[in-house]
Amino acid sequence: MTYTSPIPQLGLGTFGRTGDAGIQAILSAIEVGYRHIDTAQSYDTEGCVGEAIRRSGLPRSEFFVTTKVADTNLSKVDFLPSVEKSLETIGIDQVDLLLIHWPSQNDAVPFDDYMLALAEARQRGWTRHIGVSNFPIALLDKAFALLGEDAVITDQVEIHPYLQAPRLVSHCRSKGLVLTAYQPLCKGAVNDDPLLKAIAKSHGVTAAAVALAFLMAEGHAVIPASSSIENLKNNFASQDVNLTADEISRIRTLDRSARHINPAKSPRWDD
Ligand SMILES: NC(=O)c1ccc[n+]([C@@H]2O[C@H](COP(=O)([O-])OP(=O)(O)OC[C@H]3O[C@@H](n4cnc5c(N)ncnc54)[C@H](OP(=O)(O)O)[C@@H]3O)[C@@H](O)[C@H]2O)c1
């Protein structure tokens, strides 16, 4: 599947990469070659991302930085000041992608309020692109109706070989919307999968790299996290793995709707 999104297809997750150890992990990833870095207001890693970018000595223009507005900052009063604060914390004038992290639970904040504030952040030049996270089909369609079908460039959702989200994927493909797969390694569990291990062996890579290559072959962006140089390198190598059509079909059979991130504030999922 041809990938044409402005979002670099392989990125780095930063959840849990806080403090000096977090800065070091992000810097190591930059040295390995990662340029798309995913953070969020709620991760406490925005500052680490900014610091790692500065310490790398590379120009800001080399990077694609995503952050997310927390569900506690969705109200009209809090939204835009929270984005200004994110920019200040990261130490940049503009992010590349700004996402709504979670939709407002039970419409506590009206949908139009926070989606229009997201569009306003882009209009002000605080982000190049906008998107959403943890949005099911019904909310995506509401967003398309409000802002137009080209406004939102991704929905960042849990997707890995054990949760392939076929309904959501099919709908997004029909709309030309790229999904960003979070927790793509199922927290590392994919590395113990017998099928992925067997395919990995024939390609001379890790099972994790096969999982990432599979998700990218399905047309998704992926944002695995790691603090280990070895894992960072192995995951980065997924970009050079070309799976056969038969391998892709076999990995598709691993789907078992196994969702791990499902807090009380979750919307009604499609898969
Ligand atoms: N939008 C949302 O609501 C949302 C929710 C969850 C996550 N996210 C984003 O998605 C990113 C990724 O998700 P995640 O961090 O939860 O899970 P993940 O990327 O699936 O897994 C990360 C874990 O897997 C291990 N790992 C990484 N590479 C490995 C490899 N090659 N072999 C074995 N183990 C490996 C890491 O340990 P080591 O450090 O030891 O390598 C780490 O503990 C997050 O960091 C965050 O940016 C977004």
Tab-separated table of C-alpha atoms in Angstrom, residues 117-237:
chain	number	residue	atom	x	y	z
A	117	ALA	CA	-10.297	25.054	19.121
A	118	LEU	CA	-8.048	22.448	17.470
A	119	ALA	CA	-8.638	24.080	14.083
A	120	GLU	CA	-7.979	27.494	15.674
A	121	ALA	CA	-4.592	26.265	16.978
A	122	ARG	CA	-3.632	25.394	13.413
A	123	GLN	CA	-4.916	28.731	12.127
A	124	ARG	CA	-2.727	30.501	14.666
A	125	GLY	CA	0.303	28.637	13.306
A	126	TRP	CA	0.861	26.638	16.488
A	127	THR	CA	0.716	23.369	14.543
A	128	ARG	CA	1.209	22.406	10.895
A	129	HIS	CA	-1.371	19.619	11.003
A	130	ILE	CA	-4.197	18.485	13.236
A	131	GLY	CA	-5.583	15.081	14.122
A	132	VAL	CA	-7.323	13.032	16.751
A	133	SER	CA	-6.666	10.042	18.955
A	134	ASN	CA	-8.950	7.348	20.313
A	135	PHE	CA	-11.778	8.427	18.015
A	136	PRO	CA	-14.211	5.738	16.816
A	137	ILE	CA	-15.912	5.955	13.407
A	138	ALA	CA	-18.913	7.942	14.685
A	139	LEU	CA	-16.711	10.722	16.060
A	140	LEU	CA	-14.449	10.729	13.008
A	141	ASP	CA	-17.488	11.273	10.835
A	142	LYS	CA	-18.599	14.138	13.094
A	143	ALA	CA	-15.144	15.673	12.741
A	144	PHE	CA	-15.264	15.324	8.949
A	145	ALA	CA	-18.700	16.958	8.886
A	146	LEU	CA	-17.516	19.868	11.025
A	147	LEU	CA	-14.063	20.549	9.583
A	148	GLY	CA	-14.062	18.859	6.163
A	149	GLU	CA	-12.594	15.502	5.186
A	150	ASP	CA	-9.045	16.760	4.595
A	151	ALA	CA	-8.632	18.711	7.830
A	152	VAL	CA	-7.759	15.840	10.153
A	153	ILE	CA	-4.694	13.843	9.019
A	154	THR	CA	-4.683	10.913	11.441
A	155	ASP	CA	-6.493	9.016	14.169
A	156	GLN	CA	-3.943	7.645	16.657
A	157	VAL	CA	-5.350	4.422	18.103
A	158	GLU	CA	-4.260	1.145	19.656
A	159	ILE	CA	-3.347	-1.208	16.797
A	160	HIS	CA	-0.995	-4.200	16.823
A	161	PRO	CA	-1.094	-7.725	15.396
A	162	TYR	CA	-3.569	-8.793	18.123
A	163	LEU	CA	-5.881	-5.785	17.626
A	164	GLN	CA	-6.072	-5.008	13.922
A	165	ALA	CA	-9.311	-2.983	14.150
A	166	PRO	CA	-10.745	-4.089	10.778
A	167	ARG	CA	-13.921	-1.945	10.948
A	168	LEU	CA	-12.066	1.230	11.810
A	169	VAL	CA	-9.306	0.492	9.291
A	170	SER	CA	-11.785	-0.164	6.502
A	171	HIS	CA	-13.681	3.079	7.208
A	172	CYS	CA	-10.477	5.131	7.380
A	173	ARG	CA	-9.187	3.620	4.140
A	174	SER	CA	-12.420	4.608	2.419
A	175	LYS	CA	-11.827	8.188	3.642
A	176	GLY	CA	-8.089	8.218	2.887
A	177	LEU	CA	-7.282	8.720	6.582
A	178	VAL	CA	-4.032	7.246	7.907
A	179	LEU	CA	-4.135	5.575	11.296
A	180	THR	CA	-1.219	5.923	13.694
A	181	ALA	CA	-0.752	2.669	15.574
A	182	TYR	CA	0.027	3.205	19.239
A	183	GLN	CA	1.337	0.429	21.432
A	184	PRO	CA	2.260	-1.321	18.136
A	185	LEU	CA	4.433	-3.900	19.896
A	186	CYS	CA	1.794	-4.746	22.467
A	187	LYS	CA	4.384	-3.620	25.041
A	188	GLY	CA	6.948	-6.036	23.599
A	189	ALA	CA	4.649	-9.106	23.727
A	190	VAL	CA	4.824	-9.536	19.932
A	191	ASN	CA	8.439	-10.635	20.322
A	192	ASP	CA	7.269	-13.946	21.830
A	193	ASP	CA	4.780	-14.734	19.078
A	194	PRO	CA	5.624	-18.036	17.304
A	195	LEU	CA	4.351	-16.950	13.871
A	196	LEU	CA	6.088	-13.559	14.000
A	197	LYS	CA	9.258	-15.264	15.241
A	198	ALA	CA	9.209	-17.752	12.356
A	199	ILE	CA	8.718	-14.982	9.765
A	200	ALA	CA	11.386	-12.890	11.496
A	201	LYS	CA	13.898	-15.719	11.258
A	202	SER	CA	13.565	-15.933	7.495
A	203	HIS	CA	14.153	-12.159	7.198
A	204	GLY	CA	17.003	-12.072	9.732
A	205	VAL	CA	15.209	-9.531	11.970
A	206	THR	CA	13.282	-9.551	15.269
A	207	ALA	CA	9.604	-10.455	15.649
A	208	ALA	CA	9.023	-6.844	16.788
A	209	ALA	CA	10.436	-5.582	13.483
A	210	VAL	CA	8.082	-7.934	11.620
A	211	ALA	CA	5.104	-6.604	13.628
A	212	LEU	CA	6.063	-3.013	12.724
A	213	ALA	CA	6.713	-3.905	9.071
A	214	PHE	CA	3.285	-5.555	8.949
A	215	LEU	CA	1.517	-2.484	10.373
A	216	MET	CA	3.343	-0.231	7.909
A	217	ALA	CA	2.474	-2.570	5.028
A	218	GLU	CA	-1.166	-2.147	6.114
A	219	GLY	CA	-0.710	1.603	5.573
A	220	HIS	CA	-0.410	2.732	9.205
A	221	ALA	CA	2.162	4.973	10.859
A	222	VAL	CA	3.736	3.324	13.936
A	223	ILE	CA	5.200	4.808	17.116
A	224	PRO	CA	6.983	2.102	19.149
A	225	ALA	CA	8.701	3.216	22.367
A	226	SER	CA	11.999	1.947	23.723
A	227	SER	CA	14.834	3.012	25.968
A	228	SER	CA	17.179	0.256	24.782
A	229	ILE	CA	19.614	1.037	21.964
A	230	GLU	CA	19.337	-2.522	20.725
A	231	ASN	CA	15.531	-2.442	20.573
A	232	LEU	CA	15.567	1.048	19.037
A	233	LYS	CA	17.859	-0.213	16.267
A	234	ASN	CA	15.889	-3.428	15.748
A	235	ASN	CA	12.633	-1.492	15.540
A	236	PHE	CA	14.145	1.038	13.126
A	237	ALA	CA	15.228	-1.862	10.884
